[in-house]
mmCIF file of C-alpha atoms in Angstrom:
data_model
loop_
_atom_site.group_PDB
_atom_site.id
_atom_site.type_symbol
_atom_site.label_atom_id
_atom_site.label_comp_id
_atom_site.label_asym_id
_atom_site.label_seq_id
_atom_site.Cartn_x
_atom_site.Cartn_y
_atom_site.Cartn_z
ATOM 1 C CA UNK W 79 82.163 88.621 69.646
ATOM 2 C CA UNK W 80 79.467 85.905 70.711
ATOM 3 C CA UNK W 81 81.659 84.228 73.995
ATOM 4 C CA UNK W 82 80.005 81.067 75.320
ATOM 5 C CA UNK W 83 76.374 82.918 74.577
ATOM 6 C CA UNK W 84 77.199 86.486 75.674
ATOM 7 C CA UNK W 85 78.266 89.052 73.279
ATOM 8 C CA UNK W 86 81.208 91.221 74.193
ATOM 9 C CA UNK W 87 82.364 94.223 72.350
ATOM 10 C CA UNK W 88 85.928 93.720 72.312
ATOM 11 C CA UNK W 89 89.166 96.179 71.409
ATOM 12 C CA UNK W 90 92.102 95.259 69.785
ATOM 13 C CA UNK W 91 95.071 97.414 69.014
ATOM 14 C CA UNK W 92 97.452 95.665 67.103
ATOM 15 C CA UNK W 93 101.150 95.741 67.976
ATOM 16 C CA UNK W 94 103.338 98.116 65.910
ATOM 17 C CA UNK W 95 106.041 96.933 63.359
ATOM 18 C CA UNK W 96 107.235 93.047 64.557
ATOM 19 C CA UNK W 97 107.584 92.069 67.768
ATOM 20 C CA UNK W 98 107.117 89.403 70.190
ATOM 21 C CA UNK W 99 105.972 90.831 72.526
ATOM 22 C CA UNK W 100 103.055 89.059 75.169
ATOM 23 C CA UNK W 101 100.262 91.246 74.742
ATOM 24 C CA UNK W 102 98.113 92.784 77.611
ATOM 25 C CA UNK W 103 94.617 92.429 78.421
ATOM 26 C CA UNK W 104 92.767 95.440 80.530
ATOM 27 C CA UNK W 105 89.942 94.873 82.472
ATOM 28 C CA UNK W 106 87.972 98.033 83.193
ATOM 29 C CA UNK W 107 86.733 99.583 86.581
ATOM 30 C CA UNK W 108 82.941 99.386 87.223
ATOM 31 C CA UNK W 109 80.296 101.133 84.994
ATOM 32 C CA UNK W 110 82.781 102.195 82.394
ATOM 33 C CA UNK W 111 83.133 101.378 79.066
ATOM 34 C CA UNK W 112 86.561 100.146 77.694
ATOM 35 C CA UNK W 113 87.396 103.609 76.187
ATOM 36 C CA UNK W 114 87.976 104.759 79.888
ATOM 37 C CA UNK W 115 91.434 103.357 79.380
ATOM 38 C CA UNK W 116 92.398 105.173 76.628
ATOM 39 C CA UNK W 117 94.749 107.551 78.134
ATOM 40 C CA UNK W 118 96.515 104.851 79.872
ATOM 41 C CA UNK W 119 96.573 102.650 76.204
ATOM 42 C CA UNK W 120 98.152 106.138 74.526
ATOM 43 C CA UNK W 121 101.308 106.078 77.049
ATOM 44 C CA UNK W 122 101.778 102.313 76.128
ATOM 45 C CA UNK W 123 104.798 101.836 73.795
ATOM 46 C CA UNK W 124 103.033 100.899 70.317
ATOM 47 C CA UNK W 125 105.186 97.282 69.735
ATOM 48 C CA UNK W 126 102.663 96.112 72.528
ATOM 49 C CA UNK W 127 99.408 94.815 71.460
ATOM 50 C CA UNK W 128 96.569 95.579 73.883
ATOM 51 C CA UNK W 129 93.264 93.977 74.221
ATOM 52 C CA UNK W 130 89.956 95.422 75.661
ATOM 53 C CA UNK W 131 85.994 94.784 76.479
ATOM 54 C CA UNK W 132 83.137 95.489 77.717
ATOM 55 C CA UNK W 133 81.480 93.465 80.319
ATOM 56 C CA UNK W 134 77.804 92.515 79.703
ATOM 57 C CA UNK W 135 75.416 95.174 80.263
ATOM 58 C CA UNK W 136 78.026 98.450 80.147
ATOM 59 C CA UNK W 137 79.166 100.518 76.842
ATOM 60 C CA UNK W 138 78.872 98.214 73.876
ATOM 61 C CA UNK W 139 78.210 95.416 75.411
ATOM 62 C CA UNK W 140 74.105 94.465 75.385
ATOM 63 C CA UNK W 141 72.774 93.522 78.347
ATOM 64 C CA UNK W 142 72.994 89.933 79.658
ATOM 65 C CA UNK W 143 69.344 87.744 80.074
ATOM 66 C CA UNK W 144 71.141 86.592 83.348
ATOM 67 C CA UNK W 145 73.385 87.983 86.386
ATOM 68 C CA UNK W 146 77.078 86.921 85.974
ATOM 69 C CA UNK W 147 79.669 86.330 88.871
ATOM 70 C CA UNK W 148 83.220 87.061 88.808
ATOM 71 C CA UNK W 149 83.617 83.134 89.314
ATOM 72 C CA UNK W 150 82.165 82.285 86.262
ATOM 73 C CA UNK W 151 83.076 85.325 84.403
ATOM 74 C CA UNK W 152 87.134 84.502 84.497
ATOM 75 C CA UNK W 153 86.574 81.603 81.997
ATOM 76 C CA UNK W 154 84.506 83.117 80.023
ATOM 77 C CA UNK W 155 87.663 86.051 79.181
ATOM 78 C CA UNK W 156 89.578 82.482 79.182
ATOM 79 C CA UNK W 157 87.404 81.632 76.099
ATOM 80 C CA UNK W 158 88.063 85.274 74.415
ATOM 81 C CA UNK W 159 91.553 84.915 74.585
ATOM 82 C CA UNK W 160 92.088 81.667 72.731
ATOM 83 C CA UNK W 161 88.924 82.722 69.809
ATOM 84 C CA UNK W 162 91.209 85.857 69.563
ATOM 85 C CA UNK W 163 94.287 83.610 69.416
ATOM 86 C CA UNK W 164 96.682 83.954 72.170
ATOM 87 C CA UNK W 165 97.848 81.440 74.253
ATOM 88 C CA UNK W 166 98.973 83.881 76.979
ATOM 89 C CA UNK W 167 98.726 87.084 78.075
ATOM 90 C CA UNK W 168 99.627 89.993 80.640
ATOM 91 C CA UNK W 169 96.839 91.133 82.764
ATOM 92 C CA UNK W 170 96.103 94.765 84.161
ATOM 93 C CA UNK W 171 92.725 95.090 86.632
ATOM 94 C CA UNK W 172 91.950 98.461 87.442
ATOM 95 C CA UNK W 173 89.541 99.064 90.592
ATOM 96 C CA UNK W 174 86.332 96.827 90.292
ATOM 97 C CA UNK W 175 88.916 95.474 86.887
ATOM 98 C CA UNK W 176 91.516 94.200 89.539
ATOM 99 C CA UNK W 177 88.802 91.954 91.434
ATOM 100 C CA UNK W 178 87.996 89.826 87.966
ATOM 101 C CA UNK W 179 91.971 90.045 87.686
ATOM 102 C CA UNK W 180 92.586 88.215 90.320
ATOM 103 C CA UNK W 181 90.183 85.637 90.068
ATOM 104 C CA UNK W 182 91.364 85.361 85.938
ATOM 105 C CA UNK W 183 95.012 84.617 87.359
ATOM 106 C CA UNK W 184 94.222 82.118 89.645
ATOM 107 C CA UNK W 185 91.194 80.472 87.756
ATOM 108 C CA UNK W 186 93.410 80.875 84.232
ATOM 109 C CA UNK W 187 96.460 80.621 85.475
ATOM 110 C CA UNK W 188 98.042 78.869 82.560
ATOM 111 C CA UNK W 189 97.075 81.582 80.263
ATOM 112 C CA UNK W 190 98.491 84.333 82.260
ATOM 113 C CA UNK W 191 102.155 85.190 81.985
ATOM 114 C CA UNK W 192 102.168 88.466 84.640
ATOM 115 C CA UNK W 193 99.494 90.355 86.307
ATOM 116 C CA UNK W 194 99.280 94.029 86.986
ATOM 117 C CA UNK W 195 96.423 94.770 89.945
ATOM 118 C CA UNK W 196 96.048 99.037 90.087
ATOM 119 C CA UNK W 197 93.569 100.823 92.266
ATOM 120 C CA UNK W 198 92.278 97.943 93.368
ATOM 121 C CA UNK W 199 91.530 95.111 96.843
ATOM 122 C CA UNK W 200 90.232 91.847 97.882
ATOM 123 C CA UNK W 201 86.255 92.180 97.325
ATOM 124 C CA UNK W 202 83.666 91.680 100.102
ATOM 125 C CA UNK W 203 87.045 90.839 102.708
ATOM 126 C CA UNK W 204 88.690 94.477 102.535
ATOM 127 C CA UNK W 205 89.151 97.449 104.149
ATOM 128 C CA UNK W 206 86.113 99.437 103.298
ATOM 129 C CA UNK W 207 86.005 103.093 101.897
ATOM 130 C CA UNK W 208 84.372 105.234 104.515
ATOM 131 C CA UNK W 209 80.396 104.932 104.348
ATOM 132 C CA UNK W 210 80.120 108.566 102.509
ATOM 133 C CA UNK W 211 82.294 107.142 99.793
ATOM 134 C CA UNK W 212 80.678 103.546 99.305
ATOM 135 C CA UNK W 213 77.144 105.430 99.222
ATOM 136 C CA UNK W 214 78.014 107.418 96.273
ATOM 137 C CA UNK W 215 79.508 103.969 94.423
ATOM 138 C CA UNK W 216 76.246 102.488 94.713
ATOM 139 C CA UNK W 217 74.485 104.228 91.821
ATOM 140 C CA UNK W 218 75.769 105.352 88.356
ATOM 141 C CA UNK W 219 75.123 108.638 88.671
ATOM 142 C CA UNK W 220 78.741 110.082 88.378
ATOM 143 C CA UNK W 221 79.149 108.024 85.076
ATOM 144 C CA UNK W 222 76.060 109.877 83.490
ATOM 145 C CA UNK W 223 76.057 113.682 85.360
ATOM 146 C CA UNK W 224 79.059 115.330 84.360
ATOM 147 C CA UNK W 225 78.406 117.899 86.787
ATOM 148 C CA UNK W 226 77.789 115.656 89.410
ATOM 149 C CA UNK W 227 81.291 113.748 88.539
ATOM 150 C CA UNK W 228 82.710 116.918 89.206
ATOM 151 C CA UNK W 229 80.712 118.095 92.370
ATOM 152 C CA UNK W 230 81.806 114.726 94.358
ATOM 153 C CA UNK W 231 85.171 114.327 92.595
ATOM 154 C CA UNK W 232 87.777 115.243 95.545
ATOM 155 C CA UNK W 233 85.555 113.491 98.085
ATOM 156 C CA UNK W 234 85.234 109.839 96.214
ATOM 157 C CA UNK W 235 88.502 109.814 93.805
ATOM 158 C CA UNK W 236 91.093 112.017 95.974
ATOM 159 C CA UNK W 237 94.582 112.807 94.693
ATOM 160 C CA UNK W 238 94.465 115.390 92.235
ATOM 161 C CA UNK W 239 90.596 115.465 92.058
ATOM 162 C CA UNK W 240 90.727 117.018 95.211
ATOM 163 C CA UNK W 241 92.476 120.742 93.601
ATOM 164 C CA UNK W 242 90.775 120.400 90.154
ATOM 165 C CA UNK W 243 87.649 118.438 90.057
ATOM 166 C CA UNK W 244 86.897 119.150 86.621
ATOM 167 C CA UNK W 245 89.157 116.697 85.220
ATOM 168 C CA UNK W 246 87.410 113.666 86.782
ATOM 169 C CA UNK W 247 83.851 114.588 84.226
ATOM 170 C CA UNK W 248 86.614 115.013 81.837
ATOM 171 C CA UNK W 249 88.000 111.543 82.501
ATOM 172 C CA UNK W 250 84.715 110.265 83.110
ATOM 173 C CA UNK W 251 82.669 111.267 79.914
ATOM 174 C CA UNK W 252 85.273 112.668 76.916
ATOM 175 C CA UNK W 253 85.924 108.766 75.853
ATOM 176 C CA UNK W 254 83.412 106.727 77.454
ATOM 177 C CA UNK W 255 79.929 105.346 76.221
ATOM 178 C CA UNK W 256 76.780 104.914 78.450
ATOM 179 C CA UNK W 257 75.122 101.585 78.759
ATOM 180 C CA UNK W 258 71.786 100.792 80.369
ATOM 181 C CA UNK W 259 71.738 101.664 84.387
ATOM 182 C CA UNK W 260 70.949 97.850 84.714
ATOM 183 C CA UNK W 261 74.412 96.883 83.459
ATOM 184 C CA UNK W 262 76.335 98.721 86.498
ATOM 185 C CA UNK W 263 73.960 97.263 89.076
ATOM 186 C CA UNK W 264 74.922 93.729 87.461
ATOM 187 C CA UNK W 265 78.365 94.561 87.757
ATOM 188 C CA UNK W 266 77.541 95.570 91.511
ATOM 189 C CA UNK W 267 76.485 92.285 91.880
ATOM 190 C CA UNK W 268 78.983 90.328 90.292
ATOM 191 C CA UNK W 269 81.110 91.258 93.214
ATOM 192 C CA UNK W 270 78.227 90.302 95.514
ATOM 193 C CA UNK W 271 79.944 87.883 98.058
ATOM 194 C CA UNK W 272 83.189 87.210 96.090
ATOM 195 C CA UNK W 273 86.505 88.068 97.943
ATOM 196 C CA UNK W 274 89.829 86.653 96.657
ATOM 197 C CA UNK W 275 91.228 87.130 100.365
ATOM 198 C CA UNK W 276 91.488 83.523 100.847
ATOM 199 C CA UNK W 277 93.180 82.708 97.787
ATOM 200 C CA UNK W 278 95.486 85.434 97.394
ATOM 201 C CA UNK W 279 98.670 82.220 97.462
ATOM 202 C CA UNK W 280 96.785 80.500 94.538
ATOM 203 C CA UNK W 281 98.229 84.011 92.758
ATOM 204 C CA UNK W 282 101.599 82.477 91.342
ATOM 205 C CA UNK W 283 102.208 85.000 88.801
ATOM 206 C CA UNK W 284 105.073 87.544 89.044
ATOM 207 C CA UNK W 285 102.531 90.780 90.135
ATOM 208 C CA UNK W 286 102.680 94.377 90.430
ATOM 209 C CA UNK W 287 100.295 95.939 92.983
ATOM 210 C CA UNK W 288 99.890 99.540 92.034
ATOM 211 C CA UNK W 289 98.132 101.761 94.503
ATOM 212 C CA UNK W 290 97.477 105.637 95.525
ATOM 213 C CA UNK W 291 98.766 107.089 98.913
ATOM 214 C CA UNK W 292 95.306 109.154 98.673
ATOM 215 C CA UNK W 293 92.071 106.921 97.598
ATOM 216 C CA UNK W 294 89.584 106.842 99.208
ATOM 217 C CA UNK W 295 87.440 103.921 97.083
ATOM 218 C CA UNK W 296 90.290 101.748 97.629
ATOM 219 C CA UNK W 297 92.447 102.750 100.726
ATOM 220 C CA UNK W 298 96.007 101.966 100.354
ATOM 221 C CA UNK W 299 96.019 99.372 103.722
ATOM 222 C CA UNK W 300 94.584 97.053 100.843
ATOM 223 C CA UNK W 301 97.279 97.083 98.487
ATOM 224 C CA UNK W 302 99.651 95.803 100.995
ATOM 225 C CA UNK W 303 97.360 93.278 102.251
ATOM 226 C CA UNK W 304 97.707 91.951 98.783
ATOM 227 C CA UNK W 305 101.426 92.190 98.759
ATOM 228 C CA UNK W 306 101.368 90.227 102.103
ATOM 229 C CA UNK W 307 99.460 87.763 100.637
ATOM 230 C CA UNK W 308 100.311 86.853 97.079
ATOM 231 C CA UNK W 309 104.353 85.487 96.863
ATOM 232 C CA UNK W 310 105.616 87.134 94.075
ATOM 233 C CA UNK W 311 104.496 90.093 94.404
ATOM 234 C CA UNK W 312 105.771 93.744 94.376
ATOM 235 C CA UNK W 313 104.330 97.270 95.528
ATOM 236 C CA UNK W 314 104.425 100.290 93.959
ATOM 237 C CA UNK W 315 102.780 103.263 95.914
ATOM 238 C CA UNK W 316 102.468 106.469 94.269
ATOM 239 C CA UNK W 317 101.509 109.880 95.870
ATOM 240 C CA UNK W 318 97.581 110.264 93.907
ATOM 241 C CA UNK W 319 94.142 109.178 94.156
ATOM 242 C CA UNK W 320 92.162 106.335 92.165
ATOM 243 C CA UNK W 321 92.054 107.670 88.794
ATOM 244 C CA UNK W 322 95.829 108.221 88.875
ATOM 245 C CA UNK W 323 96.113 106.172 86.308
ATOM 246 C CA UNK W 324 94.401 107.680 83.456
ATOM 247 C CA UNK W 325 94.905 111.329 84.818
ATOM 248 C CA UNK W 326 98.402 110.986 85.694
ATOM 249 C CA UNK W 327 99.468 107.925 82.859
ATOM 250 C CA UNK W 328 102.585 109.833 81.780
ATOM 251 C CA UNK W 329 103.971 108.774 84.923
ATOM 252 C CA UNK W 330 102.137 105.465 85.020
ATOM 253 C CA UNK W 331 102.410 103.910 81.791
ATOM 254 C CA UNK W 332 106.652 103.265 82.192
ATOM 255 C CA UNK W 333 106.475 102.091 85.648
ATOM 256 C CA UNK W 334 104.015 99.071 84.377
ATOM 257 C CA UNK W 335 105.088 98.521 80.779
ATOM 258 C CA UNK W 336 108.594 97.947 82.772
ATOM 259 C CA UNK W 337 107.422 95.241 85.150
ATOM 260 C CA UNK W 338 105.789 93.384 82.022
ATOM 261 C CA UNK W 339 109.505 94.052 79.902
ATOM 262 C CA UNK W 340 111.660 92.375 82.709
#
């Protein structure tokens, strides 16, 4: 879809048999396509329609003639959502997903019902990973070298990575295309300076923070900064590591899909 000049390659999987349903919009962690998801989309209940893209520059999405920002990203998936015709919709951010998220729910507030914030922190104002960790988020590598996905696995993704590596280069590269190396460094950047820290209270929505006991992209101190700092909010803290959620989405899936039901 052409969105305010950018194309997006955009998902929709249409909600099974009637139902009324709000649907829910993903946004995807950094450097991966929106087929990432997939597992987690499978362990959805099939009355619930869910929507998914790409951002400029990663899987199917072509590469943008400019650098975007998460500030003026958010109404740009605004725009998507009313050409695809909803008025509202739930929102799940996973890791670098979770930053735009935020920013989408407090930006677009009128056009989001719930929000759903997994794996995920405040930007540039968090607690940092240890410098080991950030060094090895700083190229694409692990999204293009299974082997290397699997080599680094335990140290950057913990949880279950940590006694079987292999399943992260499954995770990694069964589902998910490879764009140009360009488009992860412009989603590096689109984080550059942004931090919703400061305007965690403009986040009014009802909002499930999901977070692993064991990441160590994302440690868990940041989850319930955010519950500290956005009102209605609630915390859910399981015992895994930052791909819990498409490794472990049996488990996952119903402890979301009730939040959005209530």
């Amino acid at each position: 879809m052409d969105v305010r000049g950018r194309c997006l390659r955009v998902s929709v999987r249409r909600a099974a048999g009637p139902g009324s349903r709000v649907p829910l919009l993903l946004m995807n962690g950094i450097g991966a396509s929106l087929e990432l998801l997939q597992p987690f989309v499978d362990e959805l209940p099939p009355e619930l329609e869910v929507i998914r893209f790409d951002v400029p520059g990663i899987g199917g999405s072509p590469m943008p003639r400019l650098p975007y920002h998460m500030s003026t990203f958010a109404p740009l998936i605004g725009t998507l959502v009313r050409r695809l015709g909803y008025g509202e919709v739930d929102v799940m951010g996973f890791s670098w997903g979770g930053g735009l998220a935020q920013q989408f729910a407090a930006a677009q507030r009128k056009q989001c019902r719930r929000l759903v914030l997994a794996a995920t922190g405040t930007g540039s104002l968090m607690v940092p990973a240890r410098p080991n960790v950030l060094a090895k988020m700083l190229t694409p590598r692990r999204h293009r070298d299974p082997e290397y996905a699997r080599t680094i696995a335990g140290e950057i993704y913990g949880g279950t990575m940590r006694t079987h590596p292999e399943r992260a280069s499954e995770v990694l590269h069964t589902y998910t295309r490879k764009g140009p190396k360009r488009g992860y460094y412009y989603q590096l950047l689109a984080g550059a300076g942004w931090s919703s820290l400061p305007g965690l209270p403009l986040i009014r929505q009802p909002t499930l923070i999901v977070a692993g006991d064991d990441d160590p992209i994302i440690p868990v101190v940041n989850a319930r900064i955010m519950h500290r700092g956005i009102p209605n909010s609630r915390l859910h803290i399981y015992s895994g590591g930052h791909l819990a959620l498409l490794t472990e989405a049996k488990e996952l899936a119903p402890v979301i899909d009730r939040f959005l039901t209530e």
